[in-house]
CSV table of C-alpha atoms in Angstrom, one decimal:
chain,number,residue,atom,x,y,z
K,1,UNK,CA,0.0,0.0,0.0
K,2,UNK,CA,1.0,3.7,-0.9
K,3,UNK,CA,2.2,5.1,2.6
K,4,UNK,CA,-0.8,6.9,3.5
K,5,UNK,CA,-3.9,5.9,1.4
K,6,UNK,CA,-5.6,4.5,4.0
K,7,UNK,CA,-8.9,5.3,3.0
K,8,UNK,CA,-12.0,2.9,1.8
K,9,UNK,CA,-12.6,2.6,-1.8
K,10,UNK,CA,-16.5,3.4,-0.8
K,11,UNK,CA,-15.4,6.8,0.5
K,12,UNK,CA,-11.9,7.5,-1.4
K,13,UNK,CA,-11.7,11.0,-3.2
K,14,UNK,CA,-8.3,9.7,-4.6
K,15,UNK,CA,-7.7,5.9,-6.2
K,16,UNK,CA,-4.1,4.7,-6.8
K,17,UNK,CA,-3.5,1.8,-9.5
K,18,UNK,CA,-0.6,0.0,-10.0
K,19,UNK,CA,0.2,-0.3,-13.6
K,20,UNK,CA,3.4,-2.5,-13.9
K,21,UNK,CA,3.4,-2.7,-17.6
K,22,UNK,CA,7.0,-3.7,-19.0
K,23,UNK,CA,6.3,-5.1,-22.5
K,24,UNK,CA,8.0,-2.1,-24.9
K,25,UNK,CA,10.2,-0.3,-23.2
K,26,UNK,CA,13.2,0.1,-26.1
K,27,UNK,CA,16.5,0.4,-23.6
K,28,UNK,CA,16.4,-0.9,-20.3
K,29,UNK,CA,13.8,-2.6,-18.9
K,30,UNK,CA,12.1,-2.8,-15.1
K,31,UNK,CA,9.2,-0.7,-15.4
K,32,UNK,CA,7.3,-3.8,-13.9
K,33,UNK,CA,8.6,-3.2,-10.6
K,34,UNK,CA,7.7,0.6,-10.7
K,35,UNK,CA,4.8,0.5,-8.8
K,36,UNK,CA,5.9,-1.1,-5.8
K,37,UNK,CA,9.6,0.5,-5.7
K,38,UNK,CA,7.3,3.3,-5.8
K,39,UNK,CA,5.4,2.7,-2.6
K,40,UNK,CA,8.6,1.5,-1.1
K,41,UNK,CA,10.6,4.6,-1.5
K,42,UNK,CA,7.2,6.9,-0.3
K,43,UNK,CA,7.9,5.2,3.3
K,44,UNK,CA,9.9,8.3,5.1
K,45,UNK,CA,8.1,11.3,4.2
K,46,UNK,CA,6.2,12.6,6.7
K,47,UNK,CA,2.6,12.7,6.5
K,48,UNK,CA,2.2,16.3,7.1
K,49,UNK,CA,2.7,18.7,4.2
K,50,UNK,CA,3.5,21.9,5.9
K,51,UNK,CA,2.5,24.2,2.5
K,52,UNK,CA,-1.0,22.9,2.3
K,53,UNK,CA,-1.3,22.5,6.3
K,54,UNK,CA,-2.8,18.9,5.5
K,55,UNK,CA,-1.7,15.6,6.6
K,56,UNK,CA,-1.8,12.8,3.8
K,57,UNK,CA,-3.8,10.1,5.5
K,58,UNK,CA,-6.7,12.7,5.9
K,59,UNK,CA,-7.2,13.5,2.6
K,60,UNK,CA,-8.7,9.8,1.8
K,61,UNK,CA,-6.4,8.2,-0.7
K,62,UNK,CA,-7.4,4.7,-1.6
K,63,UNK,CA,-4.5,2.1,-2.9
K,64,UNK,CA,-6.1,-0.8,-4.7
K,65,UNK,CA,-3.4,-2.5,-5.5
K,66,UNK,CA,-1.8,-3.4,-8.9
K,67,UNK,CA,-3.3,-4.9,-11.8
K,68,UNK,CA,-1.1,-7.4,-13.0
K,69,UNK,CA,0.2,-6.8,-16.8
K,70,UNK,CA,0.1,-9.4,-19.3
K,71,UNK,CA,2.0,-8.9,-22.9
K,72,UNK,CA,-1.2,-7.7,-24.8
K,73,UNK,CA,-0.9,-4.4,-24.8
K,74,UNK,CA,-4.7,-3.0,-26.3
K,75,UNK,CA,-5.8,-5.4,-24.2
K,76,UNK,CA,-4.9,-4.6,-20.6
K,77,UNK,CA,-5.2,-0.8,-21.3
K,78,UNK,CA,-9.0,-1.3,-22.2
K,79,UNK,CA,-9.1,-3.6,-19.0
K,80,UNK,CA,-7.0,-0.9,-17.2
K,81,UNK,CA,-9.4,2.0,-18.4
K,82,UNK,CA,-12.3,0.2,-16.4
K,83,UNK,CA,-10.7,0.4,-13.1
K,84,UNK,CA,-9.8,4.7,-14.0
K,85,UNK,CA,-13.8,5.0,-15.1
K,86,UNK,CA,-14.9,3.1,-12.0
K,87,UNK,CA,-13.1,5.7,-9.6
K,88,UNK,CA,-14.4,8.7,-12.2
K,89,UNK,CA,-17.7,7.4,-11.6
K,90,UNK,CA,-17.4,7.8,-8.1
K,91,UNK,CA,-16.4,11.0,-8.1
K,92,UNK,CA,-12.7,9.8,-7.3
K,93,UNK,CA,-9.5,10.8,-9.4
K,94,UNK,CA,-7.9,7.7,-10.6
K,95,UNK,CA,-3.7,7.9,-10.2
K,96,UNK,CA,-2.1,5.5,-11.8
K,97,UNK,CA,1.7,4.5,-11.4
K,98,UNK,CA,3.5,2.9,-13.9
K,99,UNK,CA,4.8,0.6,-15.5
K,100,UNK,CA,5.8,2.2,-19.2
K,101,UNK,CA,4.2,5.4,-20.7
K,102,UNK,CA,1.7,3.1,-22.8
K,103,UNK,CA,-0.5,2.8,-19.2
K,104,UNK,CA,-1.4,6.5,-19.8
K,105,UNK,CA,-3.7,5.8,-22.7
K,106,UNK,CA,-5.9,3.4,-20.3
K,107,UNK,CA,-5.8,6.8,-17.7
K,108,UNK,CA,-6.8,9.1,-20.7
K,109,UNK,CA,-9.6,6.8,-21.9
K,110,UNK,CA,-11.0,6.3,-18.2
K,111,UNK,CA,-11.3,10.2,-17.8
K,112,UNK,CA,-11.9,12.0,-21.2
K,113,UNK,CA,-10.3,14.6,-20.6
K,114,UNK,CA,-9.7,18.1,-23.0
K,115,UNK,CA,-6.2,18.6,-22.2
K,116,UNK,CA,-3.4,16.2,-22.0
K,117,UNK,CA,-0.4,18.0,-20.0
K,118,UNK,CA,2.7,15.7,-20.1
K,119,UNK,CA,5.9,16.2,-18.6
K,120,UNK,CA,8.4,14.1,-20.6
K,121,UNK,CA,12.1,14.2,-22.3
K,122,UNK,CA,10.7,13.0,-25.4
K,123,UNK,CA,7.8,13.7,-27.5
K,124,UNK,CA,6.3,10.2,-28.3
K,125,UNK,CA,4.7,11.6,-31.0
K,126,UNK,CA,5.7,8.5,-33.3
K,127,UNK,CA,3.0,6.5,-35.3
K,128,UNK,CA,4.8,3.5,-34.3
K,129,UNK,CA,8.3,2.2,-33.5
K,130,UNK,CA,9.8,-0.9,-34.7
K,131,UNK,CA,6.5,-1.7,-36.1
K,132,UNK,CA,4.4,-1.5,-32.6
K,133,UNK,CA,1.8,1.5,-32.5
K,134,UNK,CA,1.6,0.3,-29.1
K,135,UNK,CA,5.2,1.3,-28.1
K,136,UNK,CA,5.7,3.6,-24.9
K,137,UNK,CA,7.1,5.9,-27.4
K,138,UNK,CA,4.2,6.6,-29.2
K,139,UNK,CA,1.8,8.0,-26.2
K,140,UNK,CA,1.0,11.8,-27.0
K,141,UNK,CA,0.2,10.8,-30.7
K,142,UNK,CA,-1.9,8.3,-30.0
K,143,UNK,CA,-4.0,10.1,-26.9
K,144,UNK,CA,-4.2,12.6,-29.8
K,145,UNK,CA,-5.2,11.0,-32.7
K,146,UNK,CA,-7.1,8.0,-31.3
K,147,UNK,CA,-8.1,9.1,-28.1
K,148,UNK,CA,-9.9,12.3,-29.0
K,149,UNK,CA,-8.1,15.0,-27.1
K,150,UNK,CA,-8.2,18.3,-28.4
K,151,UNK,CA,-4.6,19.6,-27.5
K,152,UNK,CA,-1.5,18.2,-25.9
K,153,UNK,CA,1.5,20.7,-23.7
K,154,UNK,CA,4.5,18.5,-23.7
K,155,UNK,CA,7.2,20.0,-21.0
K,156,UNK,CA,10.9,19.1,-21.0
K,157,UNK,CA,10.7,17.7,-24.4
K,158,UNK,CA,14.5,17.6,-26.1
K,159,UNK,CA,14.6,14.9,-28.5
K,160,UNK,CA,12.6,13.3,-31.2
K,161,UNK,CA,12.3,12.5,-34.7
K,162,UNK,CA,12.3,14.9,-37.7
K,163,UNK,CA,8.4,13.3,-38.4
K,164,UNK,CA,7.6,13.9,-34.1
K,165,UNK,CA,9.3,17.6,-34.6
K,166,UNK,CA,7.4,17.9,-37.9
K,167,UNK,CA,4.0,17.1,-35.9
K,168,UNK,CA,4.7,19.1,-33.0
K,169,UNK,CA,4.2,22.2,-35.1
K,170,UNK,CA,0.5,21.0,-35.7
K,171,UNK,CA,-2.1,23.8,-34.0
K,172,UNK,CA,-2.9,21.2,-31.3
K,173,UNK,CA,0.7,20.2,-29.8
K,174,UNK,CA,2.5,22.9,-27.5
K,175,UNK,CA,6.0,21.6,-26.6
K,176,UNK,CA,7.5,23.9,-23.6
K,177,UNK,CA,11.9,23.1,-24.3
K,178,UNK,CA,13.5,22.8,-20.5
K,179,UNK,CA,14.5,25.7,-20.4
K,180,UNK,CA,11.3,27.6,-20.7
K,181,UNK,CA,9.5,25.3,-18.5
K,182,UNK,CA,10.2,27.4,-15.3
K,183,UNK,CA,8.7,30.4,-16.7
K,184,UNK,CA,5.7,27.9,-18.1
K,185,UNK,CA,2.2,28.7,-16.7
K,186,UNK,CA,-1.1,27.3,-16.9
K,187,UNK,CA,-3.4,28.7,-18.7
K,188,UNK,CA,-7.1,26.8,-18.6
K,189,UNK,CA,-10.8,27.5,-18.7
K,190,UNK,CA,-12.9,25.1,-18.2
K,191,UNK,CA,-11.4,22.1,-19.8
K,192,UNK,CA,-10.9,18.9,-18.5
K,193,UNK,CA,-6.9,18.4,-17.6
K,194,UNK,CA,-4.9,14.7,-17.4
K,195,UNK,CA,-1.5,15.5,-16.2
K,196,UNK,CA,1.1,12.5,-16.8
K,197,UNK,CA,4.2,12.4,-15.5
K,198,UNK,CA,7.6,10.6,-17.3
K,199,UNK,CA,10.0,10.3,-15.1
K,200,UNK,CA,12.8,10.8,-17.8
K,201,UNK,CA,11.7,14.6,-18.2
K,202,UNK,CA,14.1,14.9,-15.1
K,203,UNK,CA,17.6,14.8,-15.7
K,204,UNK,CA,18.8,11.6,-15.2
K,205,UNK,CA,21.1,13.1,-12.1
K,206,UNK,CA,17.5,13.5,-10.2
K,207,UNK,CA,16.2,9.9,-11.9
K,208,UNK,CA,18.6,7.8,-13.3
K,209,UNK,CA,16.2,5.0,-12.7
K,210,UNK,CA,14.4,4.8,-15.6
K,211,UNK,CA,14.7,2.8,-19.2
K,212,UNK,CA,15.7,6.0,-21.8
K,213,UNK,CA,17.6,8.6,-20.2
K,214,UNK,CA,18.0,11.8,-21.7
K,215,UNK,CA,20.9,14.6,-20.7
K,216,UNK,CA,20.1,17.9,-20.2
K,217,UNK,CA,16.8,17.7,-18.5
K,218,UNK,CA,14.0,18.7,-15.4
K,219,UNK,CA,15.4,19.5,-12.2
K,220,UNK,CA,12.9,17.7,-9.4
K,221,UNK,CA,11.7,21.4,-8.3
K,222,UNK,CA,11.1,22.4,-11.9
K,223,UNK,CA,8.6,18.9,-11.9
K,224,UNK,CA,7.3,19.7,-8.9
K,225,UNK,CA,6.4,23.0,-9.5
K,226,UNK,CA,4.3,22.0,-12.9
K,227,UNK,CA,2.8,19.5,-10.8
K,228,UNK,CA,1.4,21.9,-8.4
K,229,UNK,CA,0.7,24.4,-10.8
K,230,UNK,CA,-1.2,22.4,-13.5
K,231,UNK,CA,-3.2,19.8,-10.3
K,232,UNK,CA,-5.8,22.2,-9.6
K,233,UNK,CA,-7.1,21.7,-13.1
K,234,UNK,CA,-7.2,17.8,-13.5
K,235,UNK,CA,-9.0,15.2,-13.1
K,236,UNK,CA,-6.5,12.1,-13.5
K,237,UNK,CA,-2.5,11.6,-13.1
K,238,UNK,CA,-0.4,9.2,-13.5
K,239,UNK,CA,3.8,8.6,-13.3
K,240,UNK,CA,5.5,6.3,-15.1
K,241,UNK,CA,8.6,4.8,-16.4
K,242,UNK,CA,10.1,3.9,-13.3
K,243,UNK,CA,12.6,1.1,-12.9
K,244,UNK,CA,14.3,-0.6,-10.5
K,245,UNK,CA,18.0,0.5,-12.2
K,246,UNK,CA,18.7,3.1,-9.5
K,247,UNK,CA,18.8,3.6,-5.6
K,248,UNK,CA,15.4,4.8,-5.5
K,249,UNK,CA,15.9,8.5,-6.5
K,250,UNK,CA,13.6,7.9,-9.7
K,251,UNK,CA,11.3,6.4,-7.2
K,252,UNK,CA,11.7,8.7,-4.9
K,253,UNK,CA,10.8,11.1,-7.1
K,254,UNK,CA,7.4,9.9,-8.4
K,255,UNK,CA,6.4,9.2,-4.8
K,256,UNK,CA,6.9,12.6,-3.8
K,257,UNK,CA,5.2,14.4,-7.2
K,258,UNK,CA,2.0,12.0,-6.6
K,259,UNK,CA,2.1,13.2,-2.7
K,260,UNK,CA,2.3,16.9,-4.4
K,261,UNK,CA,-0.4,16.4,-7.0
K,262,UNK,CA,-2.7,15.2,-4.2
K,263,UNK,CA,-1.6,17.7,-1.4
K,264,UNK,CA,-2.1,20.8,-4.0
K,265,UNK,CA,-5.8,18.9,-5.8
K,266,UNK,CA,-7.2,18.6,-2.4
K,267,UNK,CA,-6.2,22.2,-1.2
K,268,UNK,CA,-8.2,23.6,-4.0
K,269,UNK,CA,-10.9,21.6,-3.8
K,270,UNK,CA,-10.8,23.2,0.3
């Protein structure tokens, strides 16, 4: 169990979901064990979040648990995506940790949203790679061309392919380069937000545990701060592409933006 989400699912305003996918990822593997090296390295913090005045374990997080991954990729996302609608339904925001990137399309199917906000070093806007339009590296093009969503902010991008670079300049792709991301702020109406979180949009000095590093990237403050500034606006999360090739700082890491994302949701909702 996530340190903390000791809430029923009956009365949870926040549902995690493990997600430890591992089926594409093109360098190193280990995103199965994500999830749990997750919970694992959330064990120290303290519960109280002196910025929001809340403590964690009041705010009625929910873990239930992982759902394990099998290699069929369109499948377990559409049997993923019923576990995110059941907590939407109930008036719960799903947050899903990963496993690889691919896991967000089941998070962006189980809430509909209008915005998909993605912090990431690359910019997965391939059709397919080596052959497999189910690849990790193809998640922003397919949430927008066969998930419906009108516009996709991609933060910390710094490498793709001429064809991704080529799309990116399409009316509904934003890419925010690292070094603008600081200055970056929301700007949203009334649209519905997902926020997904890749690990590997930190540098890989804050999170070298994850399968395709990329130089020259996100501090941790730089993620956190997107993650509280764009978490009053959404209505799922997830963080992904964590692997067990580290000594937890990767893991560390997504433990403590998930904590943020909840700590900085629930003080708006207050």
């Amino acid at each position: 169990m996530f340190p903390g989400a000791i809430a029923d699912r009956e009365v949870a305003d926040y549902v995690i979901v493990g997600a430890p996918l591992d089926i594409s990822t093109s360098f190193q593997p280990g995103t199965r064990f994500g999830p749990n090296r997750i919970r694992r390295f959330a064990e120290s913090f303290d519960d109280y979040d002196r910025r929001t005045d809340q403590f964690f374990t009041d705010l009625r997080v929910h873990d239930a648990g992982d759902i394990r991954a099998w290699d069929d990729a369109p499948e377990y996302s559409e049997w993923l995506a019923g576990s995110v609608r059941d907590a939407v339904w109930d008036d719960a925001v799903p947050l899903i940790l990963g496993g690889e990137h691919t896991v967000t399309a089941a998070g962006v199917t189980g809430v509909e949203p209008d915005v998909f906000v993605c912090l990431d070093a690359h910019l997965d806007l391939r059709r397919e790679y080596d052959g497999n339009e189910w690849s990790h590296a193809t998640i922003t093009r397919r949430v927008l061309d066969k998930l419906d969503v009108d516009e996709a902010i991609i933060l910390g991008a710094r490498t793709g392919s001429p064809e991704e670079w080529e799309r990116a300049e399409s009316d509904d792709v934003t890419v925010v380069e690292p070094e603008a991301v600081a200055d970056w702020n929301p700007d949203f109406d009334d649209e519905s937000v997902y926020l997904s979180a890749d690990i590997d949009a930190a540098d890989p000095a804050f999170a070298p545990g994850t399968g395709t590093k990329e130089p020259f990237g996100l501090t941790s403050r730089e993620m956190r701060d997107v993650v509280r500034a764009v978490a009053p606006y959404t209505d799922g999360f997830d963080v992904v592409e964590v692997n067990d090739r580290d000594d937890g700082q990767a893991a560390s890491l997504a433990a403590k933006l998930l904590r943020e994302f909840v700590f900085s949701h629930a003080a708006t909702d207050d």
